[in-house]
Amino acid sequence: MDALEGWTDFHVAMVGATAALAGLVIVASSVNIAQIVKAPTITSRLAAAIAGLVLAIVVAGVALIPGIPAGAYGAVVLVSTLGAGAFQAHAAAVIARDPDPDDHARVLKAALGFVPIAAYAASGVTVFFDPSTALVIAAVGCIVAIVSAIVMSWVALVEVLR
């Protein structure tokens, strides 16, 4: 896809930064893993955050494949988005079932991870009609996935120590 050529530096930067962040989240989580696995909402949110980062890595990494056709890129984006979306849907369901009556941020906790999923889904569909716009949407999805994962991870790691 010709539109990808101008995005190489962005994708290289995003693959590296996102992979490093995913590794840091996993290492930071491992410090308190015993407490994390006792809290289903925290476990599911961390899994969804990591899945969002993996989605960003996959989408940016596939964009670096020389000469990849737009249809193949779009298909990978959509299939990968479904995978990460499954983790986020599971996290939302676990959060919804949490019996904590004082959890006033329940909707926000459940919704935050869907923002990058929605951006990637839009990108995966748009690439079939307007590849240049699809790449902009995917870039937004990548940046939002990073921000979302940082917020979800930080909140989860702080909550586990309460």
Coordinates of N, CA and C in Angstrom, one line a residue:
M1 N 0.9 -1.2 0.0 CA 0.0 0.0 0.0 C 0.9 1.2 0.0
D2 N 0.8 2.1 -1.0 CA 1.6 3.2 -1.2 C 1.5 4.2 0.0
A3 N 0.4 4.3 0.6 CA 0.2 5.3 1.7 C 1.0 5.0 2.9
L4 N 1.5 3.8 3.0 CA 2.3 3.4 4.2 C 3.7 4.0 4.2
E5 N 4.2 4.3 3.0 CA 5.6 4.7 2.9 C 5.9 5.9 3.7
G6 N 5.0 6.9 3.8 CA 5.3 8.1 4.6 C 5.2 7.9 6.1
W7 N 4.7 6.7 6.5 CA 4.5 6.4 8.0 C 5.5 5.5 8.6
T8 N 6.6 5.2 7.9 CA 7.5 4.2 8.4 C 8.1 4.6 9.7
D9 N 8.6 5.9 9.8 CA 9.2 6.3 11.1 C 8.2 6.2 12.2
F10 N 7.0 6.6 12.0 CA 6.0 6.6 13.0 C 5.8 5.1 13.5
H11 N 5.7 4.2 12.6 CA 5.4 2.8 12.9 C 6.6 2.2 13.6
V12 N 7.8 2.5 13.2 CA 9.0 2.0 13.9 C 9.0 2.5 15.3
A13 N 8.8 3.8 15.5 CA 8.8 4.4 16.8 C 7.7 3.7 17.7
M14 N 6.5 3.5 17.1 CA 5.4 2.9 17.9 C 5.6 1.5 18.3
V15 N 6.2 0.7 17.4 CA 6.5 -0.7 17.7 C 7.5 -0.7 18.9
G16 N 8.5 0.0 18.8 CA 9.6 0.0 19.9 C 9.0 0.5 21.2
A17 N 8.3 1.6 21.2 CA 7.8 2.2 22.4 C 6.7 1.3 23.0
T18 N 5.9 0.8 22.2 CA 4.8 0.0 22.7 C 5.2 -1.3 23.2
A19 N 6.2 -1.9 22.6 CA 6.8 -3.2 23.0 C 7.5 -3.0 24.4
A20 N 8.2 -1.9 24.5 CA 8.9 -1.6 25.8 C 7.8 -1.4 26.9
L21 N 6.8 -0.6 26.6 CA 5.8 -0.4 27.6 C 5.1 -1.7 28.0
A22 N 4.8 -2.5 27.0 CA 4.1 -3.8 27.4 C 5.0 -4.6 28.3
G23 N 6.3 -4.6 28.0 CA 7.2 -5.3 28.9 C 7.3 -4.7 30.3
L24 N 7.3 -3.4 30.4 CA 7.3 -2.8 31.7 C 6.0 -3.1 32.5
V25 N 4.8 -3.1 31.8 CA 3.6 -3.4 32.5 C 3.6 -4.8 33.0
I26 N 4.1 -5.7 32.2 CA 4.2 -7.1 32.7 C 5.2 -7.2 33.9
V27 N 6.3 -6.6 33.8 CA 7.3 -6.7 34.9 C 6.7 -6.0 36.2
A28 N 6.1 -4.8 36.0 CA 5.5 -4.1 37.2 C 4.4 -4.9 37.8
S29 N 3.6 -5.6 37.0 CA 2.5 -6.4 37.5 C 3.1 -7.7 38.2
S30 N 4.2 -8.2 37.8 CA 4.7 -9.4 38.4 C 5.2 -9.2 39.8
V31 N 5.5 -7.9 40.2 CA 5.9 -7.6 41.5 C 4.8 -8.0 42.5
N32 N 3.6 -7.7 42.2 CA 2.5 -8.0 43.1 C 1.5 -9.0 42.5
I33 N 2.0 -10.0 41.8 CA 1.2 -10.9 41.1 C 0.3 -11.7 42.0
A34 N 0.7 -12.0 43.2 CA -0.2 -12.7 44.1 C -1.4 -12.0 44.5
Q35 N -1.3 -10.6 44.7 CA -2.4 -9.8 45.0 C -3.3 -9.6 43.8
I36 N -2.6 -9.4 42.6 CA -3.4 -9.1 41.4 C -4.3 -10.3 41.0
V37 N -3.8 -11.5 41.1 CA -4.7 -12.6 40.7 C -5.8 -12.9 41.6
K38 N -5.8 -12.3 42.8 CA -6.9 -12.4 43.8 C -8.0 -11.4 43.4
A39 N -7.7 -10.4 42.6 CA -8.7 -9.4 42.3 C -9.1 -9.5 40.8
P40 N -10.2 -10.1 40.5 CA -10.6 -10.4 39.1 C -10.7 -9.1 38.2
T41 N -11.1 -8.0 38.8 CA -11.2 -6.8 38.0 C -9.9 -6.3 37.6
I42 N -8.9 -6.4 38.5 CA -7.6 -5.9 38.2 C -6.9 -6.8 37.2
T43 N -7.0 -8.1 37.4 CA -6.5 -9.0 36.4 C -7.0 -8.8 35.0
S44 N -8.3 -8.7 34.9 CA -8.9 -8.5 33.6 C -8.6 -7.2 33.0
R45 N -8.4 -6.1 33.8 CA -8.1 -4.8 33.2 C -6.6 -4.8 32.8
L46 N -5.7 -5.5 33.5 CA -4.3 -5.6 33.1 C -4.2 -6.4 31.8
A47 N -5.0 -7.5 31.7 CA -5.0 -8.3 30.5 C -5.5 -7.5 29.3
A48 N -6.5 -6.7 29.5 CA -7.0 -5.8 28.4 C -6.0 -4.8 28.0
A49 N -5.3 -4.2 29.0 CA -4.3 -3.2 28.7 C -3.2 -3.8 27.9
I50 N -2.7 -4.9 28.3 CA -1.7 -5.6 27.5 C -2.2 -6.0 26.1
A51 N -3.4 -6.5 26.0 CA -3.9 -6.8 24.7 C -4.0 -5.6 23.8
G52 N -4.3 -4.4 24.4 CA -4.4 -3.2 23.6 C -3.0 -2.8 23.1
L53 N -2.0 -3.0 24.0 CA -0.6 -2.7 23.6 C -0.1 -3.7 22.5
V54 N -0.5 -5.0 22.6 CA -0.2 -6.0 21.6 C -0.8 -5.6 20.3
L55 N -2.1 -5.1 20.4 CA -2.8 -4.7 19.2 C -2.0 -3.6 18.5
A56 N -1.5 -2.6 19.2 CA -0.8 -1.5 18.7 C 0.5 -2.0 18.0
I57 N 1.2 -3.0 18.7 CA 2.4 -3.6 18.1 C 2.1 -4.3 16.8
V58 N 1.1 -5.1 16.8 CA 0.7 -5.8 15.6 C 0.4 -4.9 14.4
V59 N -0.5 -3.9 14.7 CA -0.9 -3.0 13.6 C 0.3 -2.2 13.1
A60 N 1.1 -1.6 14.0 CA 2.3 -0.9 13.5 C 3.3 -1.8 12.8
G61 N 3.5 -3.0 13.4 CA 4.5 -3.9 12.8 C 4.1 -4.4 11.4
V62 N 2.8 -4.7 11.3 CA 2.3 -5.2 9.9 C 2.4 -4.0 8.9
A63 N 2.3 -2.8 9.4 CA 2.4 -1.6 8.5 C 3.8 -1.5 7.9
L64 N 4.8 -2.1 8.6 CA 6.2 -2.1 8.2 C 6.5 -3.1 7.1
I65 N 5.6 -4.1 6.8 CA 5.9 -5.1 5.8 C 5.9 -4.4 4.5
P66 N 7.0 -4.5 3.8 CA 7.1 -3.9 2.5 C 6.1 -4.4 1.5
G67 N 5.4 -3.5 0.8 CA 4.4 -3.8 -0.2 C 3.2 -4.5 0.2
I68 N 2.8 -4.5 1.5 CA 1.6 -5.1 1.9 C 0.4 -4.5 1.2
P69 N -0.5 -5.3 0.7 CA -1.7 -4.7 0.1 C -2.6 -4.2 1.1
A70 N -3.4 -3.2 0.7 CA -4.3 -2.5 1.6 C -5.3 -3.5 2.2
G71 N -5.8 -4.4 1.4 CA -6.8 -5.4 1.9 C -6.2 -6.3 3.0
A72 N -4.9 -6.7 2.8 CA -4.3 -7.6 3.8 C -4.0 -6.8 5.1
Y73 N -3.6 -5.6 4.9 CA -3.4 -4.7 6.1 C -4.7 -4.5 6.9
G74 N -5.8 -4.2 6.1 CA -7.1 -4.0 6.8 C -7.6 -5.3 7.4
A75 N -7.4 -6.4 6.8 CA -7.8 -7.7 7.4 C -7.0 -8.0 8.7
V76 N -5.7 -7.7 8.7 CA -4.9 -7.9 9.9 C -5.4 -7.0 11.0
V77 N -5.7 -5.7 10.7 CA -6.1 -4.8 11.7 C -7.5 -5.2 12.3
L78 N -8.4 -5.7 11.4 CA -9.7 -6.1 11.9 C -9.6 -7.3 12.8
V79 N -8.9 -8.3 12.3 CA -8.8 -9.6 13.1 C -8.1 -9.3 14.5
S80 N -7.0 -8.5 14.4 CA -6.3 -8.2 15.7 C -7.2 -7.4 16.6
T81 N -8.0 -6.5 16.0 CA -8.9 -5.7 16.8 C -9.9 -6.6 17.5
L82 N -10.4 -7.6 16.8 CA -11.4 -8.5 17.4 C -10.8 -9.2 18.6
G83 N -9.5 -9.6 18.5 CA -8.8 -10.3 19.6 C -8.7 -9.4 20.8
A84 N -8.2 -8.2 20.6 CA -8.0 -7.3 21.7 C -9.4 -6.9 22.2
G85 N -10.4 -6.8 21.4 CA -11.7 -6.4 21.8 C -12.3 -7.5 22.7
A86 N -12.0 -8.7 22.5 CA -12.5 -9.8 23.3 C -11.9 -9.7 24.7
F87 N -10.7 -9.3 24.9 CA -10.1 -9.1 26.2 C -10.8 -7.9 26.9
Q88 N -11.1 -6.8 26.1 CA -11.7 -5.7 26.7 C -13.2 -6.0 27.1
A89 N -13.8 -6.7 26.3 CA -15.2 -7.1 26.6 C -15.3 -7.9 27.8
H90 N -14.3 -8.9 28.0 CA -14.2 -9.7 29.2 C -14.0 -8.8 30.4
A91 N -13.1 -7.8 30.3 CA -12.8 -6.9 31.4 C -14.0 -6.1 31.8
A92 N -14.7 -5.6 30.8 CA -16.0 -4.9 31.1 C -17.0 -5.7 31.8
A93 N -17.1 -7.0 31.4 CA -18.1 -7.9 32.0 C -17.7 -8.1 33.5
V94 N -16.4 -8.3 33.7 CA -15.9 -8.6 35.1 C -16.2 -7.3 35.9
I95 N -15.9 -6.2 35.4 CA -16.1 -4.9 36.1 C -17.6 -4.7 36.4
A96 N -18.4 -5.1 35.5 CA -19.9 -4.9 35.7 C -20.4 -5.8 36.8
R97 N -19.8 -7.0 36.9 CA -20.2 -8.0 38.0 C -19.6 -7.7 39.3
D98 N -18.6 -6.8 39.4 CA -17.9 -6.5 40.7 C -18.9 -6.0 41.7
P99 N -19.0 -6.6 42.9 CA -20.0 -6.2 43.9 C -19.7 -4.9 44.7
D100 N -18.5 -4.3 44.4 CA -18.1 -3.1 45.2 C -19.1 -1.9 45.0
P101 N -19.9 -1.6 46.0 CA -20.9 -0.5 45.9 C -20.2 0.9 45.8
D102 N -19.0 1.0 46.3 CA -18.3 2.3 46.3 C -17.5 2.6 45.0
D103 N -17.6 1.7 44.0 CA -16.9 1.8 42.8 C -17.7 2.7 41.8
H104 N -17.5 4.1 42.0 CA -18.3 5.0 41.2 C -17.7 5.2 39.8
A105 N -16.5 4.7 39.6 CA -15.8 4.9 38.3 C -16.0 3.6 37.5
R106 N -16.9 2.8 37.8 CA -17.1 1.5 37.1 C -17.3 1.7 35.6
V107 N -18.1 2.6 35.2 CA -18.3 2.7 33.8 C -17.1 3.2 33.1
L108 N -16.4 4.2 33.7 CA -15.2 4.7 33.1 C -14.1 3.6 33.0
K109 N -14.0 2.8 34.0 CA -13.0 1.7 34.0 C -13.3 0.7 32.8
A110 N -14.6 0.5 32.6 CA -15.0 -0.5 31.6 C -14.9 0.2 30.2
A111 N -15.1 1.5 30.1 CA -15.1 2.1 28.8 C -13.8 2.5 28.2
L112 N -12.8 2.8 29.1 CA -11.6 3.4 28.7 C -10.9 2.5 27.6
G113 N -10.9 1.2 27.8 CA -10.2 0.3 26.9 C -10.8 0.2 25.5
F114 N -12.1 0.5 25.4 CA -12.8 0.4 24.2 C -12.5 1.5 23.2
V115 N -11.9 2.6 23.7 CA -11.6 3.7 22.8 C -10.6 3.3 21.7
P116 N -9.4 2.8 22.1 CA -8.5 2.3 21.0 C -9.1 1.2 20.1
I117 N -9.9 0.3 20.7 CA -10.5 -0.7 20.0 C -11.4 -0.1 18.9
A118 N -12.2 0.9 19.2 CA -13.0 1.5 18.3 C -12.2 2.2 17.2
A119 N -11.1 2.9 17.5 CA -10.3 3.5 16.5 C -9.7 2.5 15.6
Y120 N -9.2 1.4 16.1 CA -8.6 0.4 15.2 C -9.7 -0.2 14.3
A121 N -10.9 -0.5 14.9 CA -12.0 -1.0 14.0 C -12.3 -0.1 12.9
A122 N -12.4 1.2 13.2 CA -12.7 2.2 12.2 C -11.6 2.2 11.1
S123 N -10.3 2.1 11.6 CA -9.2 2.1 10.6 C -9.3 0.9 9.7
G124 N -9.5 -0.3 10.3 CA -9.6 -1.5 9.5 C -10.6 -1.5 8.5
V125 N -11.7 -0.8 8.7 CA -12.8 -0.7 7.7 C -12.5 0.4 6.7
T126 N -12.0 1.5 7.2 CA -11.7 2.6 6.3 C -10.6 2.3 5.3
V127 N -9.6 1.5 5.7 CA -8.5 1.2 4.7 C -9.0 0.7 3.4
F128 N -10.2 0.1 3.3 CA -10.7 -0.4 2.1 C -11.2 0.7 1.2
F129 N -11.5 1.9 1.8 CA -12.0 3.0 1.0 C -11.1 4.1 0.9
D130 N -10.3 4.4 1.9 CA -9.4 5.6 1.9 C -8.2 5.2 2.8
P131 N -7.2 4.6 2.2 CA -6.0 4.1 3.0 C -5.3 5.3 3.8
S132 N -5.2 6.4 3.2 CA -4.6 7.5 3.9 C -5.3 7.9 5.2
T133 N -6.6 8.0 5.1 CA -7.4 8.3 6.3 C -7.3 7.2 7.3
A134 N -7.3 6.0 6.9 CA -7.2 4.8 7.7 C -5.9 4.8 8.5
L135 N -4.8 5.3 7.9 CA -3.6 5.3 8.7 C -3.6 6.4 9.7
V136 N -4.2 7.5 9.5 CA -4.4 8.5 10.5 C -5.2 8.0 11.7
I137 N -6.3 7.3 11.4 CA -7.1 6.7 12.4 C -6.4 5.6 13.2
A138 N -5.6 4.8 12.5 CA -4.7 3.8 13.2 C -3.7 4.5 14.1
A139 N -3.1 5.6 13.7 CA -2.2 6.3 14.5 C -2.8 6.8 15.7
V140 N -4.0 7.4 15.6 CA -4.8 7.8 16.8 C -5.0 6.6 17.7
G141 N -5.4 5.5 17.1 CA -5.7 4.3 17.9 C -4.4 3.9 18.7
C142 N -3.3 3.9 18.0 CA -2.0 3.5 18.7 C -1.7 4.4 19.9
I143 N -1.8 5.7 19.7 CA -1.5 6.7 20.7 C -2.5 6.5 21.9
V144 N -3.8 6.3 21.5 CA -4.8 6.2 22.6 C -4.6 4.8 23.3
A145 N -4.2 3.8 22.6 CA -3.9 2.5 23.2 C -2.8 2.6 24.2
I146 N -1.8 3.4 23.9 CA -0.7 3.6 24.9 C -1.2 4.4 26.1
V147 N -1.9 5.5 25.9 CA -2.4 6.3 27.0 C -3.4 5.4 27.8
S148 N -4.3 4.7 27.2 CA -5.2 3.9 27.9 C -4.5 2.8 28.7
A149 N -3.5 2.2 28.1 CA -2.8 1.1 28.8 C -2.1 1.7 30.0
I150 N -1.5 2.8 29.9 CA -0.8 3.5 31.0 C -1.7 3.8 32.1
V151 N -2.9 4.4 31.8 CA -3.8 4.7 32.8 C -4.4 3.5 33.5
M152 N -4.8 2.5 32.7 CA -5.4 1.2 33.2 C -4.4 0.5 34.1
S153 N -3.1 0.5 33.7 CA -2.1 -0.2 34.4 C -1.8 0.5 35.7
W154 N -1.7 1.8 35.7 CA -1.4 2.6 36.9 C -2.5 2.4 37.9
V155 N -3.7 2.5 37.5 CA -4.8 2.4 38.4 C -4.9 1.0 39.0
A156 N -4.7 0.0 38.1 CA -4.7 -1.4 38.6 C -3.6 -1.7 39.6
L157 N -2.4 -1.1 39.3 CA -1.3 -1.4 40.2 C -1.4 -0.6 41.6
V158 N -2.1 0.5 41.5 CA -2.3 1.2 42.8 C -3.5 0.6 43.5
E159 N -4.5 0.1 42.8 CA -5.7 -0.5 43.5 C -5.3 -1.8 44.2
V160 N -4.3 -2.5 43.7 CA -4.0 -3.8 44.3 C -3.3 -3.6 45.6
L161 N -2.7 -2.5 45.8 CA -2.1 -2.2 47.1 C -3.0 -1.6 48.2
R162 N -4.2 -1.3 47.8 CA -5.2 -0.7 48.8 C -5.7 -1.8 49.7

